[in-house]
Short mmCIF file of C-alpha atoms and ligand atoms in Angstrom, two decimals:
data_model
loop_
_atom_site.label_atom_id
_atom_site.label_comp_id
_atom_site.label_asym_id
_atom_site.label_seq_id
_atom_site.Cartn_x
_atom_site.Cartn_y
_atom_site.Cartn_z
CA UNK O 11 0.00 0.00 0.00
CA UNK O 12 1.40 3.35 -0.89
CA UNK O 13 0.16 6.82 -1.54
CA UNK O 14 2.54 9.32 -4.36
CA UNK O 15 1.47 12.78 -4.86
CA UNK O 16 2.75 15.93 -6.09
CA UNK O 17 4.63 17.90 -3.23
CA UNK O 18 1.33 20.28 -2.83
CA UNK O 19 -0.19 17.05 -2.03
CA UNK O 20 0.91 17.23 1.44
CA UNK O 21 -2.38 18.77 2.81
CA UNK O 22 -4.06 15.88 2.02
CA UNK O 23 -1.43 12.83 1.99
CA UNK O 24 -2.35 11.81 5.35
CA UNK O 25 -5.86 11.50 4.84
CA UNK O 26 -5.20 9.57 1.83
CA UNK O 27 -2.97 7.19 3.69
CA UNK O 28 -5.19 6.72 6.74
CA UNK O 29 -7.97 5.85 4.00
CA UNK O 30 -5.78 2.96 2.97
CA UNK O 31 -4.98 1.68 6.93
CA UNK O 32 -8.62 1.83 7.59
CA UNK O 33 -8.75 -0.66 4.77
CA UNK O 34 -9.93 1.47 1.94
CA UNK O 35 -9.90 1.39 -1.52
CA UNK O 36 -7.58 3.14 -3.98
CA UNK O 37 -9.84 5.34 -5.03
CA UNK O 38 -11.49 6.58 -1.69
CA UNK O 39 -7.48 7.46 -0.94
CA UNK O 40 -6.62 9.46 -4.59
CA UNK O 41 -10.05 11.25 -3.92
CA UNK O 42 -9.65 12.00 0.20
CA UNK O 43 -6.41 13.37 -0.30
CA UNK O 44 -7.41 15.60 -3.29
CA UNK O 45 -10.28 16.98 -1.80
CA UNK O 46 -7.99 18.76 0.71
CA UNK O 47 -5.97 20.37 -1.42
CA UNK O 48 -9.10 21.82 -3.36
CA UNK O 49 -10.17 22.89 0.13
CA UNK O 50 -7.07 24.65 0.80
CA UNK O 51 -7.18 28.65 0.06
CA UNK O 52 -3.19 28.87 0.07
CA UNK O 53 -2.80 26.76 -2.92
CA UNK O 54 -3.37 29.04 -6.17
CA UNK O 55 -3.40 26.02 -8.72
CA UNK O 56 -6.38 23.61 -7.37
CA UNK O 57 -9.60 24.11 -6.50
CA UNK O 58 -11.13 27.27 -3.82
CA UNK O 59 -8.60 30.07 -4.56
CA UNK O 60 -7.54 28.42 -7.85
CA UNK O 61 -6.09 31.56 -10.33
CA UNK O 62 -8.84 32.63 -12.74
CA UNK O 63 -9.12 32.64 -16.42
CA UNK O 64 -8.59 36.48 -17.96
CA UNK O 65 -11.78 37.22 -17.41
CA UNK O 66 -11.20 36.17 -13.69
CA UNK O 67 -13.41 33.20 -13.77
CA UNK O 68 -11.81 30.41 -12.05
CA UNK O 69 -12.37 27.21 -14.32
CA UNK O 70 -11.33 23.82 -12.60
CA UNK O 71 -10.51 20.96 -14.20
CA UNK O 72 -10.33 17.24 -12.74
CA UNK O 73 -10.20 13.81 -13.49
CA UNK O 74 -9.99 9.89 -11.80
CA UNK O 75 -8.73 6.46 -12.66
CA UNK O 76 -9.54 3.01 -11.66
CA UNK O 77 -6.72 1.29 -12.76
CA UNK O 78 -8.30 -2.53 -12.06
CA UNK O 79 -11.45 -1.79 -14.68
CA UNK O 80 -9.28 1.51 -16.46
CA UNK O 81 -13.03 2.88 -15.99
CA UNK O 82 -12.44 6.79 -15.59
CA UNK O 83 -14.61 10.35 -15.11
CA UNK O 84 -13.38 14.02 -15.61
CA UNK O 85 -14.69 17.55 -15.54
CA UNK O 86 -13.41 20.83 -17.42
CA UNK O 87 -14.04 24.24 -16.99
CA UNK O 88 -15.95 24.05 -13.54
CA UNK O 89 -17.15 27.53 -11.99
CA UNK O 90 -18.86 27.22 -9.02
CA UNK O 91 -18.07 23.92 -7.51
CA UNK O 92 -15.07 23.17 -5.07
CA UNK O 93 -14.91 19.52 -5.47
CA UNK O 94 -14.75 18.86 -9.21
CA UNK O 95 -12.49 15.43 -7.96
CA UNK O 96 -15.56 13.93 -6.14
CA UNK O 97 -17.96 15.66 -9.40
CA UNK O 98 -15.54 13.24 -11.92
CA UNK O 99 -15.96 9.86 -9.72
CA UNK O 100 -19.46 10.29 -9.94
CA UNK O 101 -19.16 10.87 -13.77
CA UNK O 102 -17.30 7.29 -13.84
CA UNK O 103 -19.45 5.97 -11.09
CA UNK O 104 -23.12 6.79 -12.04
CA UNK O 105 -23.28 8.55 -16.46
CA UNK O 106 -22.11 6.24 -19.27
CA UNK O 107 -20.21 9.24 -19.93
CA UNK O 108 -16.02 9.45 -19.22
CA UNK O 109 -15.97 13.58 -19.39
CA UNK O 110 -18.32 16.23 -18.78
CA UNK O 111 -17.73 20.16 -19.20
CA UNK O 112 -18.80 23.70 -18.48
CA UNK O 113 -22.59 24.42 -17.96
CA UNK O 114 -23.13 20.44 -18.18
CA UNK O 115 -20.68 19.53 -15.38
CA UNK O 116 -22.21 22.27 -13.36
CA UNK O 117 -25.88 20.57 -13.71
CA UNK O 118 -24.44 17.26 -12.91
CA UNK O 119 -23.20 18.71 -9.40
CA UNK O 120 -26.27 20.47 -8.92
CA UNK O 121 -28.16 17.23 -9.62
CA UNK O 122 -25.86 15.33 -6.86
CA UNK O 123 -26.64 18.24 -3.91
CA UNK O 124 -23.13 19.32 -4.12
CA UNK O 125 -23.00 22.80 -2.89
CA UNK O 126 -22.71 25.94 -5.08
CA UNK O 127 -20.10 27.94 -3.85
CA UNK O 128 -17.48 31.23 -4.98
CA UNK O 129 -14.13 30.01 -5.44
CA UNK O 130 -12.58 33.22 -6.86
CA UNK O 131 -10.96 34.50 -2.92
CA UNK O 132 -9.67 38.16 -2.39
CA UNK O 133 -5.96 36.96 -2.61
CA UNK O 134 -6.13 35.00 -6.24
CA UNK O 135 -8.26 37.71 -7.60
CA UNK O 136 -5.63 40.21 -5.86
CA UNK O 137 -2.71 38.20 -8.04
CA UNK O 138 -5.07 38.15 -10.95
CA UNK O 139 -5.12 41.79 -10.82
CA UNK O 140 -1.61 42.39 -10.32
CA UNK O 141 -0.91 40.14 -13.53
CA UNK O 142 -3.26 42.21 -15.74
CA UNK O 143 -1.07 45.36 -14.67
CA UNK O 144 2.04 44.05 -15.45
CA UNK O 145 1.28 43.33 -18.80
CA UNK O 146 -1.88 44.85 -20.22
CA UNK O 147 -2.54 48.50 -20.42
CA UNK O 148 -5.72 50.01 -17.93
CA UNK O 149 -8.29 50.48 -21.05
CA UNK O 150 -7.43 47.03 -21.81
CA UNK O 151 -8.11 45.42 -18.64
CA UNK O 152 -11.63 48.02 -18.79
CA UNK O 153 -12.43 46.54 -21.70
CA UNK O 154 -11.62 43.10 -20.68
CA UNK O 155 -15.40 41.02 -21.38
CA UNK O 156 -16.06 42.85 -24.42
CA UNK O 157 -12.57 42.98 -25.98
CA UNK O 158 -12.89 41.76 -29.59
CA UNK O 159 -9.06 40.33 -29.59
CA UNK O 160 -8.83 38.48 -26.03
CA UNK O 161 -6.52 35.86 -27.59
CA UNK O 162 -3.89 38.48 -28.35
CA UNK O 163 -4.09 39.78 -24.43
CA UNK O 164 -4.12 36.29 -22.93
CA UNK O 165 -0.72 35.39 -24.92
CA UNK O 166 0.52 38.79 -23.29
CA UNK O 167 -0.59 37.97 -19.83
CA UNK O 168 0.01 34.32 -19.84
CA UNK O 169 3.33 34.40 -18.06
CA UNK O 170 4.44 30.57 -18.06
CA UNK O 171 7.34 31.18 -15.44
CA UNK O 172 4.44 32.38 -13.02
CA UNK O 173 0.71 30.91 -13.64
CA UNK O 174 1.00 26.45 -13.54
CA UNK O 175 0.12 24.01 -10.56
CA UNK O 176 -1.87 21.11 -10.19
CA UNK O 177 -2.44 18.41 -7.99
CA UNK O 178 -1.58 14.74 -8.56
CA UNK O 179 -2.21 11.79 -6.30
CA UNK O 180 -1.39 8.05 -6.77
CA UNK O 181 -2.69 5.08 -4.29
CA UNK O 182 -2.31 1.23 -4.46
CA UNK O 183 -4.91 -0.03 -1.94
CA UNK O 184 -4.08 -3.75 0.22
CA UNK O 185 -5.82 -5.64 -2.25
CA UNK O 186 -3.31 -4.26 -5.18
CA UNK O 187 -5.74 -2.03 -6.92
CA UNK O 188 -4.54 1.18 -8.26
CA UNK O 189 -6.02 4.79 -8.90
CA UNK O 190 -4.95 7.95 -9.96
CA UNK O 191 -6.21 11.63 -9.38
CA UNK O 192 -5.57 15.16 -10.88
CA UNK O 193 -6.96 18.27 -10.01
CA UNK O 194 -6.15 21.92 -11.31
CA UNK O 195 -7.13 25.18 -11.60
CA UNK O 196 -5.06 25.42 -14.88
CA UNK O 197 -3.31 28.03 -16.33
CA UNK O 198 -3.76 31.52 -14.86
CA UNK O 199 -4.84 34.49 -17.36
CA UNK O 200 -6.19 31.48 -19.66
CA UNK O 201 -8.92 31.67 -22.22
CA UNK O 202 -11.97 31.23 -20.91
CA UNK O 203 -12.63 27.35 -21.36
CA UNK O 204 -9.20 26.35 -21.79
CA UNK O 205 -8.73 22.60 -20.97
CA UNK O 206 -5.44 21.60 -20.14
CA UNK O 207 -4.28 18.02 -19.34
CA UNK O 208 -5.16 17.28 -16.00
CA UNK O 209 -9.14 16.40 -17.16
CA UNK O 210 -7.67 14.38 -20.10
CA UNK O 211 -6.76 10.53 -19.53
CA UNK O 212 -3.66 9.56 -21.25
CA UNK O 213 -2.44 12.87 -21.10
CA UNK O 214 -2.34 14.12 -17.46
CA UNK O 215 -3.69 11.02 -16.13
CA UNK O 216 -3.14 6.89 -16.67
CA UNK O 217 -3.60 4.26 -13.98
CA UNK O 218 -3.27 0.57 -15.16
CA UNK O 219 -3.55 -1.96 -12.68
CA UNK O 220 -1.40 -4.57 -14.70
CA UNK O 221 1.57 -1.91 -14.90
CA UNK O 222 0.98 0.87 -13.03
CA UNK O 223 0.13 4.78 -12.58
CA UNK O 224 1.35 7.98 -13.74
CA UNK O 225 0.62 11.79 -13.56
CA UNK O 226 1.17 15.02 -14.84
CA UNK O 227 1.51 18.73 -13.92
CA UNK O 228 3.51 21.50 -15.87
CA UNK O 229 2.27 22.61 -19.06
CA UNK O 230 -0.46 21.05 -20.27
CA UNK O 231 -0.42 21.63 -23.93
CA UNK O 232 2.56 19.56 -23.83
CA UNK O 233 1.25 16.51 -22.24
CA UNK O 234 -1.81 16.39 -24.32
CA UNK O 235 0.19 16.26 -27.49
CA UNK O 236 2.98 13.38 -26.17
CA UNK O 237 -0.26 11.45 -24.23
CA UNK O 238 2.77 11.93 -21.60
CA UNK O 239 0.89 9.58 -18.48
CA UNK O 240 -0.24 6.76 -20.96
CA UNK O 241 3.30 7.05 -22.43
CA UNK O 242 4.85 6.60 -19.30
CA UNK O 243 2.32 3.24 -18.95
CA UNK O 244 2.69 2.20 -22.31
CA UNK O 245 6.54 1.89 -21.56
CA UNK O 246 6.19 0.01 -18.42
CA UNK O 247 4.02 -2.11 -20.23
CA UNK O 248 7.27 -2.82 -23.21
CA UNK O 249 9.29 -4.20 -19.88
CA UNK O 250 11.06 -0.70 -19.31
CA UNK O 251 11.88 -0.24 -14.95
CA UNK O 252 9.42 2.69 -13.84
CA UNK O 253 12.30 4.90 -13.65
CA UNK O 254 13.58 3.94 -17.64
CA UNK O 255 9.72 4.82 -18.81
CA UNK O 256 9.47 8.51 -17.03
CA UNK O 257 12.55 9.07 -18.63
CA UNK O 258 11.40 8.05 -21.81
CA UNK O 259 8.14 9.75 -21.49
CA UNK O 260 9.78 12.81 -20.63
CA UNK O 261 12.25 12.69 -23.55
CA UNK O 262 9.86 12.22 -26.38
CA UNK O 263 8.59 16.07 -25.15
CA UNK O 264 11.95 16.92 -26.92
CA UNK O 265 10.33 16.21 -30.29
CA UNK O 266 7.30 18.78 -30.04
CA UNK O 267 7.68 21.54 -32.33
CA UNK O 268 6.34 24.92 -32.07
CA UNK O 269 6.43 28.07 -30.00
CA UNK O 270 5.04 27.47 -26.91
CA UNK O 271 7.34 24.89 -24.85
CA UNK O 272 7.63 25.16 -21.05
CA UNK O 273 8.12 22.81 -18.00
CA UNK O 274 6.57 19.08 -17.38
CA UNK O 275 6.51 17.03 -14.44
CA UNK O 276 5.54 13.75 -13.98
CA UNK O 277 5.04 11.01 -10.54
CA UNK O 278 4.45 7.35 -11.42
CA UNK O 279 4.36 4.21 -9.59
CA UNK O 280 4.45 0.54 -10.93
CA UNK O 281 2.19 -1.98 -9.52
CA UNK O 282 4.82 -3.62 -7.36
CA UNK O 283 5.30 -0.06 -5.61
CA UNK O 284 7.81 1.18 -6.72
CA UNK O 285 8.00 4.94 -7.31
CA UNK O 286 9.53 7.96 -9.20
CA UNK O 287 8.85 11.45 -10.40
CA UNK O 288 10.55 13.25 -13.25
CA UNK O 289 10.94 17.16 -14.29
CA UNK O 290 12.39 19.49 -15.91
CA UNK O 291 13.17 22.07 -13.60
CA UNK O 292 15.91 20.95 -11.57
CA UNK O 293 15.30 20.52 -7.41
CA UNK O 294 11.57 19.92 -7.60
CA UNK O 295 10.38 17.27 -5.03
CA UNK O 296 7.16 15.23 -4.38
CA UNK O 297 5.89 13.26 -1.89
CA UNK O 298 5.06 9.41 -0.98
CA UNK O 299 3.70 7.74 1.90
CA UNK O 300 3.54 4.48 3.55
CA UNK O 301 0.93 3.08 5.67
CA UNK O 302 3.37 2.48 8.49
CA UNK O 303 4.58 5.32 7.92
CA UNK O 304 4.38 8.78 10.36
CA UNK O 305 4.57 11.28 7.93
CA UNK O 306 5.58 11.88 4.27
CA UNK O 307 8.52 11.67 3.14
CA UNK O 308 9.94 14.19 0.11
CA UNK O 309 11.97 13.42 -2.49
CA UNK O 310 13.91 15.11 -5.24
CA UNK O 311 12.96 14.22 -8.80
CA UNK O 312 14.87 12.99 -11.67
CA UNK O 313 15.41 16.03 -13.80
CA UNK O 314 15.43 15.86 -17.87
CA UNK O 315 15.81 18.58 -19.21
CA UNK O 316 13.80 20.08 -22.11
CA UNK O 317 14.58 22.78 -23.88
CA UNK O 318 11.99 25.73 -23.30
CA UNK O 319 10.96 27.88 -25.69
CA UNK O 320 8.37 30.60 -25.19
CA UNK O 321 7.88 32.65 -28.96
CA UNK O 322 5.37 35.18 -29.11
CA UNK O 323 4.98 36.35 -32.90
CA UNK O 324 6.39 40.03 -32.89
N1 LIG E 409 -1.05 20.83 -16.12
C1 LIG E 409 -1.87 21.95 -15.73
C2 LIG E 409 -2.56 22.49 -16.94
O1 LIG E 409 -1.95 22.57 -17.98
C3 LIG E 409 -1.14 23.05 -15.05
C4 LIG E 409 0.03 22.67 -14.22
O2 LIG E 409 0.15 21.57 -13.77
O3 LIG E 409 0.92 23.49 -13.99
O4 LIG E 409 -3.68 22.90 -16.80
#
């Protein structure tokens, strides 16, 4: 039994891991230990407090895997709803449906009794604010919800050094079973209804109970196009050690072309428990846990290094 997450996961690693000693599944862990970070107001990048959208709308996106039936349920571009983890199990759990978005994942909520709720707080709209300034002029940001050329001013204000973060949590439950969970506000600044990978299974999300788990954070335009998690899978599945397959899955990022190339991140586990993470920035940690053990333990990830690249046409 083991619980990996993404260092921010440390809010909620312990609840995850006490799900697992009490004898719970997989599943109940990954979502227990998400729902705390979405809860948490001091983390920008999931959930209440998440960074908005330009229009300072925050938009969260989610998603869950069962890696013992690969059944799976994710949510994009939710407004008003805290817990869009818990809103994409019940997607796998009770719709024939694997993703739902926007107005319809809102209804769906509503239709469970999950409560309504504002998730824009005074400090993320405060840095939402603050972003806008730095880059956009004051009749600009007046002008904001009717502008007639809001892609130009998101690719100003989209700073990638500044607006990622997202929440990834991996269990393996007594009985073997394994599940993944992602949760994000996405990008800061974005377009309204921007869908990164974090909702999307085989890009920020892949849980296979015959080889194991992996997920994403960094940026997700990146992930979608390599299908970086089910990459990661698909070369576990080939034989490759769960350390030879992040690598892998990290390096064929090196191939994408085009102008807008930042920073990916990656934790996986295989089914016999062992662990790793990957990135490209150099010094970034994340988190496992143990059911005997007292508290989390942090470790550095392997770093592979991509080369960035971040072209706006002049
Ligand atoms: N992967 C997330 C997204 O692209 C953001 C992040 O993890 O930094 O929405």
């Amino acid at each position: 039994m083991i619980v990996v997450a993404s260092t921010n996961g440390k809010v909620g690693i312990e609840a995850a891991s006490n799900v697992l000693r009490s004898g719970g599944s997989a599943l109940d862990a990954v979502e227990a230990g998400i729902r705390l970070v979405e809860a948490n107001p001091e983390d920008h990048t999931v959930g209440y407090s998440g960074l908005p959208s330009i229009l300072g709308e925050v938009e969260l996106d989610a998603s869950i895997m069962d890696g013992q039936t690969l059944c799976s349920g994710a949510v994009g571009a939710v407004k008003t709803y805290k817990y869009p983890i818990s809103i994409a199990r019940k997607v796998m759990e009770s719709l024939p449906h694997v993703f739902l978005v926007g107005e319809g994942a809102e209804r769906f909520a509503h239709e469970l009794g999950f409560e309504q709720e504002n998730l824009l707080s005074d400090e993320a709209t405060k840095v939402w604010r603050e972003g806008l300034e730095r880059t956009l002029s004051s009749k600009a940001i007046e002008q904001l919800s009717s502008h007639k050329d809001l892609s130009s001013l998101v690719r100003l204000a989209t700073d990638p050094e500044r607006t990622k973060g997202t929440v990834n949590f991996i269990a393996q439950d007594a009985k073997g079973n394994i599940a993944t969970g992602v949760s994000t506000s996405g990008w800061a600044w974005k377009y309204p209804g921007r869908l990164g990978d974090s909702p999307v299974i085989g890009a920020g999300n892949y849980a296979d109970n015959r080889y194991g788990a992996a997920a994403c954070t960094g940026m997700g335009e990146m992930s979608i196009r390599g299908c970086t998690a089910f990459s990661l899978i698909s070369h576990m599945k080939y034989g490759k050690s769960v350390l030879e397959a992040g690598t892998l899955a990290m390096e064929e990022l090196r191939s994408l072309g085009g102008n807008f190339i930042q920073d990916m991140n990656i934790v996986a586990l295989d089914k016999e428990g062992n662990h790793a993470a990957f990135s490209s920035i150099v010094g970034k940690t994340y988190i496992y846990q143990t059911p005997d053990m007292a508290s989390a333990q942090e470790l550095e990830r392997v770093f592979v290094k991509l080369d960035k690249r971040w072209q706006l046409d002049s």
